[in-house]
GROMACS .gro file of C-alpha atoms in nm:
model
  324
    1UNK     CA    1   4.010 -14.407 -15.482
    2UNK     CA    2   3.669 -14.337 -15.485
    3UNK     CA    3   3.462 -14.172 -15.218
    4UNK     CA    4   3.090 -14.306 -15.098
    5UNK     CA    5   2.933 -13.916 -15.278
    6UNK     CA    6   3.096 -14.034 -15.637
    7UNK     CA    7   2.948 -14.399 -15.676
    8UNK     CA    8   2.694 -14.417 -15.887
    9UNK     CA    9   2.306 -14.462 -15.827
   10UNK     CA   10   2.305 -14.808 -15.791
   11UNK     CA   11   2.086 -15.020 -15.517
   12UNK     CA   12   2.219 -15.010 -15.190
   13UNK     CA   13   2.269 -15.361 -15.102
   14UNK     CA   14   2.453 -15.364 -15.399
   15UNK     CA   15   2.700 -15.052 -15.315
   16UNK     CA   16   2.781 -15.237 -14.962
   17UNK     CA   17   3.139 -15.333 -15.020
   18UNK     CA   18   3.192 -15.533 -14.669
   19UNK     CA   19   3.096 -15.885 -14.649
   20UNK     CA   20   3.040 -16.041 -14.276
   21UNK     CA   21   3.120 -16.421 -14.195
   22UNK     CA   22   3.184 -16.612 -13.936
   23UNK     CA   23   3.069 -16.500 -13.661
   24UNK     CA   24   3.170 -16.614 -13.314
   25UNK     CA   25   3.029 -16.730 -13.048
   26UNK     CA   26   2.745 -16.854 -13.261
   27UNK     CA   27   2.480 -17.126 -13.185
   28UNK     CA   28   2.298 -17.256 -13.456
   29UNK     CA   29   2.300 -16.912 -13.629
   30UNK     CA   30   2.130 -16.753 -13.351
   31UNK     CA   31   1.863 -16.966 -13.245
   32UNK     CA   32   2.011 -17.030 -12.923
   33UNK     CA   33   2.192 -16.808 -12.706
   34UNK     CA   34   2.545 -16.868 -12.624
   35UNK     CA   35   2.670 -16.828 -12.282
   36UNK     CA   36   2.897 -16.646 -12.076
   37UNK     CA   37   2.973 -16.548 -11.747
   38UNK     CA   38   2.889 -16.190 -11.575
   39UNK     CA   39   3.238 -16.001 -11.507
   40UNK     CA   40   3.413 -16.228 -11.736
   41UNK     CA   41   3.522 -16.080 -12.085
   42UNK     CA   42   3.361 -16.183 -12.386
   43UNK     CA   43   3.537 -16.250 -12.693
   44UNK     CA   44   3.325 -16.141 -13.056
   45UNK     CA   45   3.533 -16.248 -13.358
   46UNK     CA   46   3.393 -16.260 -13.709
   47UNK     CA   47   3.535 -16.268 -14.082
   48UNK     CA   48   3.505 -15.919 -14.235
   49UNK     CA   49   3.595 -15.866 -14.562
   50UNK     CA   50   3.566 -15.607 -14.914
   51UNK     CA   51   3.686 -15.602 -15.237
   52UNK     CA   52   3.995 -15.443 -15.280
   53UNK     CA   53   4.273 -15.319 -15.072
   54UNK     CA   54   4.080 -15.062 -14.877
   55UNK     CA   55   4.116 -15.029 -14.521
   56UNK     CA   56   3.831 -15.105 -14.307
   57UNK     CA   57   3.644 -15.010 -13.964
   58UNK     CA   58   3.480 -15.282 -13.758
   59UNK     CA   59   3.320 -15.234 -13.441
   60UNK     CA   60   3.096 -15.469 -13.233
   61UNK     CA   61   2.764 -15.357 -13.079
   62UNK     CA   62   2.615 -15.476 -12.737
   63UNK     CA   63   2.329 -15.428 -12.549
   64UNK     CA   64   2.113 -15.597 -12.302
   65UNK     CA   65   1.774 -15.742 -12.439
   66UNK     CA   66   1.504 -15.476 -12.474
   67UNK     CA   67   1.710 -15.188 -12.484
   68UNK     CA   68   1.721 -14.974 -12.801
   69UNK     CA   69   2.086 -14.813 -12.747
   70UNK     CA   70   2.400 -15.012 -12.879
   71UNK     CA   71   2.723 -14.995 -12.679
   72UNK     CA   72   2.989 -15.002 -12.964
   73UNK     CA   73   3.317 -15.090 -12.939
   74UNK     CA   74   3.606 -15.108 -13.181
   75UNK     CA   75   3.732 -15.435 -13.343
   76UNK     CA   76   4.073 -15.520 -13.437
   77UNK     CA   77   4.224 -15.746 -13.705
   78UNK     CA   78   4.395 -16.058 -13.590
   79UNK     CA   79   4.490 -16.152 -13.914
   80UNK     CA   80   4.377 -16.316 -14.224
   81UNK     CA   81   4.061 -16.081 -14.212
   82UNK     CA   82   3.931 -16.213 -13.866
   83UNK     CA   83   3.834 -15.943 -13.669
   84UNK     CA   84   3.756 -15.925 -13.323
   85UNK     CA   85   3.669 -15.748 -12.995
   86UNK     CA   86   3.582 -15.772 -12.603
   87UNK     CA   87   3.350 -15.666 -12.340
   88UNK     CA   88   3.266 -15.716 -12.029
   89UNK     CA   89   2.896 -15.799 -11.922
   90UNK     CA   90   2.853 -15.629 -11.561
   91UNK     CA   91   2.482 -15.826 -11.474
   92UNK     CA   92   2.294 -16.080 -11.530
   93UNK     CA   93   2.063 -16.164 -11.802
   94UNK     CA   94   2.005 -16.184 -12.178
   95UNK     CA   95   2.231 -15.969 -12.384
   96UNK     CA   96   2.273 -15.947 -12.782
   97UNK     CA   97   2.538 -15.834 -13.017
   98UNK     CA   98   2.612 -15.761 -13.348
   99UNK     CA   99   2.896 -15.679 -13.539
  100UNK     CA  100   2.907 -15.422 -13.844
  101UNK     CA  101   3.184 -15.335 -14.089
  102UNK     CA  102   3.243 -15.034 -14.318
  103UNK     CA  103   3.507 -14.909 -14.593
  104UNK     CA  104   3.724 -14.665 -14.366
  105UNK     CA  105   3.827 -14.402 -14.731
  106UNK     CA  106   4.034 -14.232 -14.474
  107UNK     CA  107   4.254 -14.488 -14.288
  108UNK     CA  108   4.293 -14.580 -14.655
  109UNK     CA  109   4.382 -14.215 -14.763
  110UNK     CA  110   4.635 -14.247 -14.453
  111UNK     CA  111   4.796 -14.564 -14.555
  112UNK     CA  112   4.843 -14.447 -14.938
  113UNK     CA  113   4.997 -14.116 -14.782
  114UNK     CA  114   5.235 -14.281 -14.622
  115UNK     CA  115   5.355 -14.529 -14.915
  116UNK     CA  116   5.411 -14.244 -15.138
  117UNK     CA  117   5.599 -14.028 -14.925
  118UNK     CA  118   5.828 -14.330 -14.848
  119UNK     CA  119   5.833 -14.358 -15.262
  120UNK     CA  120   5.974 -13.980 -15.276
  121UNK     CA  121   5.599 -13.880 -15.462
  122UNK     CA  122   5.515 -13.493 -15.522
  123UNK     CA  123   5.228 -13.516 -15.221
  124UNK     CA  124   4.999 -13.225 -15.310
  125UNK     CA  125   4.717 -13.431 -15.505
  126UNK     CA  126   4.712 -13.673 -15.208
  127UNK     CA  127   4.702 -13.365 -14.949
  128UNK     CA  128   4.425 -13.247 -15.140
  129UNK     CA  129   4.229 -13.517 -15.146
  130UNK     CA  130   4.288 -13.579 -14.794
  131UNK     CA  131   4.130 -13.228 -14.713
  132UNK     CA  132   3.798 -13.311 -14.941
  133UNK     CA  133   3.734 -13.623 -14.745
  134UNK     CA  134   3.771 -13.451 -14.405
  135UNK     CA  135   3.579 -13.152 -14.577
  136UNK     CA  136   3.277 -13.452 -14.634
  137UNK     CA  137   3.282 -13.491 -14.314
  138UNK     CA  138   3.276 -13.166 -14.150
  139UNK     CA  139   2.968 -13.135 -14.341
  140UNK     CA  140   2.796 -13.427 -14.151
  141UNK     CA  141   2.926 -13.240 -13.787
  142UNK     CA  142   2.772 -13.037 -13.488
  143UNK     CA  143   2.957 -12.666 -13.553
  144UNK     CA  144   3.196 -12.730 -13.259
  145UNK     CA  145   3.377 -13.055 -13.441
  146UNK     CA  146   3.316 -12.907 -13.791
  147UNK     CA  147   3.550 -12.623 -13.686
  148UNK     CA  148   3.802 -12.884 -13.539
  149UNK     CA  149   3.796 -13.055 -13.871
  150UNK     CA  150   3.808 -12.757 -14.093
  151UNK     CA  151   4.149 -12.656 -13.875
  152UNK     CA  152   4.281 -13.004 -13.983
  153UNK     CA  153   4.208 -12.998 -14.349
  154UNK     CA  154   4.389 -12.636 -14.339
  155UNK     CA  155   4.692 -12.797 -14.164
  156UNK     CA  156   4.713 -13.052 -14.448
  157UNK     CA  157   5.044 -12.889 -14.595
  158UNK     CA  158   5.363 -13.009 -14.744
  159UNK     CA  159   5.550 -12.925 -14.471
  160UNK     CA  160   5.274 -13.022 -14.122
  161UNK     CA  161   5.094 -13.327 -14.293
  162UNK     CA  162   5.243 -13.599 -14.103
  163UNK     CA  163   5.186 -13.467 -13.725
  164UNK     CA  164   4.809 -13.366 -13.818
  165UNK     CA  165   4.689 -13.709 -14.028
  166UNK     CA  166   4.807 -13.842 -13.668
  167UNK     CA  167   4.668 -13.687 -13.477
  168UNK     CA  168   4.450 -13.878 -13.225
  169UNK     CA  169   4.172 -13.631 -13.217
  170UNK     CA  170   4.156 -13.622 -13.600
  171UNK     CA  171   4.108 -14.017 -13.605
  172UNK     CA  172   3.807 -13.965 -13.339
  173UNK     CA  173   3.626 -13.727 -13.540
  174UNK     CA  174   3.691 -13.895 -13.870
  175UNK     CA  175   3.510 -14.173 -13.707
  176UNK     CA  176   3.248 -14.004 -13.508
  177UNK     CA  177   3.104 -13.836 -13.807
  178UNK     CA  178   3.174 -14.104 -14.084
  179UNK     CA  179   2.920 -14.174 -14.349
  180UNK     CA  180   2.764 -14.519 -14.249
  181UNK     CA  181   2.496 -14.520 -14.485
  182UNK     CA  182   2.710 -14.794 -14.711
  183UNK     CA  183   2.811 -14.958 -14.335
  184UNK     CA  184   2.739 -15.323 -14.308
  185UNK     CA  185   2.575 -15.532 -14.009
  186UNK     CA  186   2.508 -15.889 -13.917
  187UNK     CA  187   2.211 -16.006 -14.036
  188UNK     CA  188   2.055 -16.073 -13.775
  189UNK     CA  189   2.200 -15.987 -13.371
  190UNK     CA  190   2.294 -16.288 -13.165
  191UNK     CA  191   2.146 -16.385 -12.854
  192UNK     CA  192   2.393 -16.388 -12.522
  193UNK     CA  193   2.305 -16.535 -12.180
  194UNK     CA  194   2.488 -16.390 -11.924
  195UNK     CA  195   2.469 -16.627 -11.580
  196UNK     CA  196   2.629 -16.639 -11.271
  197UNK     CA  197   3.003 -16.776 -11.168
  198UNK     CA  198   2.847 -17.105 -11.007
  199UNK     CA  199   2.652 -17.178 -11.308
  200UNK     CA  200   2.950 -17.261 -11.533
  201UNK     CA  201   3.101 -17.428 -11.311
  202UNK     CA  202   3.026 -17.602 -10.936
  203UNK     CA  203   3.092 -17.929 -10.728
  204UNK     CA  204   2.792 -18.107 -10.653
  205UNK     CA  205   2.732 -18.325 -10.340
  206UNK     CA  206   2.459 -18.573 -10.369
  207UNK     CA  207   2.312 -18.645 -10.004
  208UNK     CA  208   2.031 -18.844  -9.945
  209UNK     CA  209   1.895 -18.658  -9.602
  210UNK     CA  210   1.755 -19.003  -9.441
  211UNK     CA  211   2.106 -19.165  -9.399
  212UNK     CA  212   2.235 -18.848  -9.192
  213UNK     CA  213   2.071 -18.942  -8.862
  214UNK     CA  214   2.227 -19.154  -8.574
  215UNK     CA  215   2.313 -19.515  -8.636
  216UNK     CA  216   2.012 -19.702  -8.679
  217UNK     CA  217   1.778 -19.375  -8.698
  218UNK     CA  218   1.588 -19.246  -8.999
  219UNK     CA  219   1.798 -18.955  -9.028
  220UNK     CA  220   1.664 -18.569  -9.136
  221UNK     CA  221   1.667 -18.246  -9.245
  222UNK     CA  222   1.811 -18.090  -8.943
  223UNK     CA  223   2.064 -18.428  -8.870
  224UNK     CA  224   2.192 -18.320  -9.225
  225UNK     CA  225   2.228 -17.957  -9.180
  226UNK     CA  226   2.418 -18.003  -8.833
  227UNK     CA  227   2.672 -18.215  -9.064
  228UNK     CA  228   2.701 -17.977  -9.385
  229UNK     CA  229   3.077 -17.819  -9.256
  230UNK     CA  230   3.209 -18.203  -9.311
  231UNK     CA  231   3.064 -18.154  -9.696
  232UNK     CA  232   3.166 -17.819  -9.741
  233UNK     CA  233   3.539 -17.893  -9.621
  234UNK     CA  234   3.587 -18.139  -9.920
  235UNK     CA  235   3.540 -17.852 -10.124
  236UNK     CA  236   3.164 -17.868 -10.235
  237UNK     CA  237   2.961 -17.593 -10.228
  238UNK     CA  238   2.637 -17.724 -10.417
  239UNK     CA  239   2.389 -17.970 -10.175
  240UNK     CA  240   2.164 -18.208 -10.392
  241UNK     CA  241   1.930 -18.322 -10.204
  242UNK     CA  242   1.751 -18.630 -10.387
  243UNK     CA  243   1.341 -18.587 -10.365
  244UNK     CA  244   1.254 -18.513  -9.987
  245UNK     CA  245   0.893 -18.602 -10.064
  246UNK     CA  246   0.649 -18.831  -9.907
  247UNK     CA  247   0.718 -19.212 -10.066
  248UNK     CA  248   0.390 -19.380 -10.174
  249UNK     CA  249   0.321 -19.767 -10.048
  250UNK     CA  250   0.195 -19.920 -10.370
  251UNK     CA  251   0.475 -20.120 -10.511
  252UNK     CA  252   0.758 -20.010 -10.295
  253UNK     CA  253   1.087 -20.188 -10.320
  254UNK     CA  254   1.304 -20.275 -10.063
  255UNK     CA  255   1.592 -20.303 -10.000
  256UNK     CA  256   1.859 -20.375 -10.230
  257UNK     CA  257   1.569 -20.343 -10.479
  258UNK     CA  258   1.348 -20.591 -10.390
  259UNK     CA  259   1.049 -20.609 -10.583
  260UNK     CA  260   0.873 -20.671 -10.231
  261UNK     CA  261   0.887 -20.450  -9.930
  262UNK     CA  262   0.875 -20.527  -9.586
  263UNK     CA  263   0.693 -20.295  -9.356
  264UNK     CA  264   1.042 -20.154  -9.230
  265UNK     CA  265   1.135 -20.052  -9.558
  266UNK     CA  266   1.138 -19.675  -9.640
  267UNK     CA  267   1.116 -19.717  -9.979
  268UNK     CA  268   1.296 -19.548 -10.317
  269UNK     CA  269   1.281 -19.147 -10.260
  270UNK     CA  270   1.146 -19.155 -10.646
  271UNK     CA  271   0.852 -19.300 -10.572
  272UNK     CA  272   0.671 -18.999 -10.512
  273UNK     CA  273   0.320 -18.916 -10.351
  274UNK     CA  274   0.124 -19.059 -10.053
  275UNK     CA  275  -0.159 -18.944  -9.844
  276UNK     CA  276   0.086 -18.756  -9.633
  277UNK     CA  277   0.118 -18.527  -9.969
  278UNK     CA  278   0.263 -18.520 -10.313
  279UNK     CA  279   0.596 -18.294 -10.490
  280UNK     CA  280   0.459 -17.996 -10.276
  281UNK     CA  281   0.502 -18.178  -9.898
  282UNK     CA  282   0.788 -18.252  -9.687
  283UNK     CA  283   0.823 -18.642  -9.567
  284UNK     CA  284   0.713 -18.657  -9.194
  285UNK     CA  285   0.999 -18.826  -9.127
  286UNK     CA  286   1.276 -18.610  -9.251
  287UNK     CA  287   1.089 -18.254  -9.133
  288UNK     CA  288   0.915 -17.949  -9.178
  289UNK     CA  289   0.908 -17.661  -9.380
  290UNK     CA  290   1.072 -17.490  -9.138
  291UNK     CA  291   1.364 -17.772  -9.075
  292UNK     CA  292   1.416 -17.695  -9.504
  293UNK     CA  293   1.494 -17.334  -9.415
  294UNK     CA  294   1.769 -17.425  -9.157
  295UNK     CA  295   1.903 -17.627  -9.387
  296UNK     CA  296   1.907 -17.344  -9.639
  297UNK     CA  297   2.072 -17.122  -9.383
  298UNK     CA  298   2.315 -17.360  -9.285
  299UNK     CA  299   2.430 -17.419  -9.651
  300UNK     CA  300   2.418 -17.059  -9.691
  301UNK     CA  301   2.654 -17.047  -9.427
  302UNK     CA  302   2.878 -17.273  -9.521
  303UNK     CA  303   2.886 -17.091  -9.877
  304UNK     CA  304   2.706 -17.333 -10.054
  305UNK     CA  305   2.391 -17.382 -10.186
  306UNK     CA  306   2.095 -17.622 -10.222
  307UNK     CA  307   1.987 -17.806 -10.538
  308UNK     CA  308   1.638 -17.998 -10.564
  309UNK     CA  309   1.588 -18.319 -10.757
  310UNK     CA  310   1.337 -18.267 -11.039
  311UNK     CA  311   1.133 -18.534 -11.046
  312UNK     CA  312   0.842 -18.630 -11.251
  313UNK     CA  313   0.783 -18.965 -11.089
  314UNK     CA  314   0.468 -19.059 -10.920
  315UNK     CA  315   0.348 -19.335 -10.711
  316UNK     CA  316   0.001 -19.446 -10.741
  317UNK     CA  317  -0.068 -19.341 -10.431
  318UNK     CA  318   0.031 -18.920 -10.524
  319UNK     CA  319  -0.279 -18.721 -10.446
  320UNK     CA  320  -0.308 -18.579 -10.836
  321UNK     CA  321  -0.303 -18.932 -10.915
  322UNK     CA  322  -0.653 -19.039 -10.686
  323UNK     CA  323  -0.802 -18.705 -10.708
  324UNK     CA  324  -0.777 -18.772 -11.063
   0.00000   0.00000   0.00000
């Protein structure tokens, strides 16, 4: 086995042993972020592999977008070289992650230790070489570790080996203090979107607010929000509310789509803009600004919430349309 200090001068990207594949989630190899839910674990999985049998370390990296410092977190095998690890993103907003792979010489060390005491072998070459690679990296140590370590290497003997190569505190500063100058990491970070609960998943209730009011009434904001605990008692806890806009005259339909309207007719909600106002105005006949925010608060109440069609439609009556 050969340690990182005895390789020879070669290029870098051509003395990085671990190869990274796979990745998951992954959209479109990064272009788009995938998305997740906040206080919901996120799985990271990715194919990491070397030549050889050496053993490796894998750890995944997080952050939220914009911030310099990576959160890093160890990665386990699954099998068949997939590796993998979880977080748990606690607000909000874009995150990114990365994953990153490295030769571990000393969980390799460990593993050949083992195999030849099982064999019977004379141990004291391999308990040698054991203390020169946690010599390395007491060298690479603040002087309060590098003393921990140097105790270790001492208690590599015949007889003590086995409770000091595990010892948990050993493994931690074997890692802290590794050489990652040969480490490997994804290309390039993916992007993460971290939203809300309701935005993976919510049950919509399409209302049209003019068919709320009493029987034979143009019906309204506030007829719909005295009515929203019948909605939110079949389990529905998003309001869409098609366009609440004034409806133009030009070319209104009537009922049951008729290409001609009589002068009862209200008129498709889509066919937006009159001179009572455009996508920025309430229509007179289902309210005011003010009847919108009891409706909010009533929703709100209920524990749902309230959902505006987006609509691009104009009449040719909308105010941008004759202003311009």
């Amino acid at each position: 086995m050969t340690s990182p200090d005895q390789q020879p001068d070669v290029p870098q990207q051509f003395r990085q042993r671990v190869a990274i594949d796979r990745i998951f989630p992954d959209v479109d190899g990064g272009r788009f972020a995938a998305k997740r839910v906040v206080n919901q674990p996120v799985t990271i999985a990715a194919d990491i592999v070397c030549d050889g049998h050496d053993e490796l370390e894998c750890r995944l990296h997080v952050r939220r977008a914009g911030h310099e410092v990576w959160t890093s977190l160890p990665m386990t095998c699954e099998g068949n070289d997939r590796w993998q690890a979880s977080f748990t993103p606690g607000l909000i907003g874009p995150w990114e992650y990365t994953v990153s792979g490295r030769v571990d010489y000393f969980a390799s060390w460990r593993r050949d230790l083992a195999l030849r005491a099982q064999a019977g072998d004379d141990l004291a070459g391999e308990l040698a070489e054991g203390r020169l690679l946690i010599d390395a990296v007491a060298t690479r140590a603040p002087a309060a570790d590098a003393a921990e370590l140097a105790a270790f290497a001492a208690a590599l003997s015949p007889k003590d080996w086995q409770q000091t190569v595990h010892d948990d505190r050993l493994l931690t500063l074997m890692s802290r203090h590794a050489d990652r100058s040969l480490e490997t990491w994804l290309t390039t970070p993916r992007p993460l979107w971290v939203d809300r609960e309701r935005a993976a998943f919510a049950s919509w209730y399409e209302a049209f607010p003019r068919s709320w009011g009493p029987e034979g009434q143009h019906g309204t904001l506030a007829d719909l929000a005295d009515q929203l605990g019948y909605i939110a008692d079949m389990g529905f806890d998003v309001l869409y509310l098609t366009p609440i806009h004034p409806i133009g005259q030009a070319y209104r339909k009537g009922k049951n789509n008729a290409l001609t309207a009589t002068p009862e007719d209200v008129g498709s909600p889509w066919g937006i803009g009159s001179e009572s106002g455009g996508h920025t105005a309430i229509h007179p006949d289902l309210g005011t600004f003010a009847d919108f925010e009891y409706l909010r608060q009533q929703a709100a109440r209920h524990g749902m919430e309230l959902a505006l069609d987006l609509a691009l439609q104009c009449s040719p009556d909308h105010p941008w349309v004759t202003e311009h």
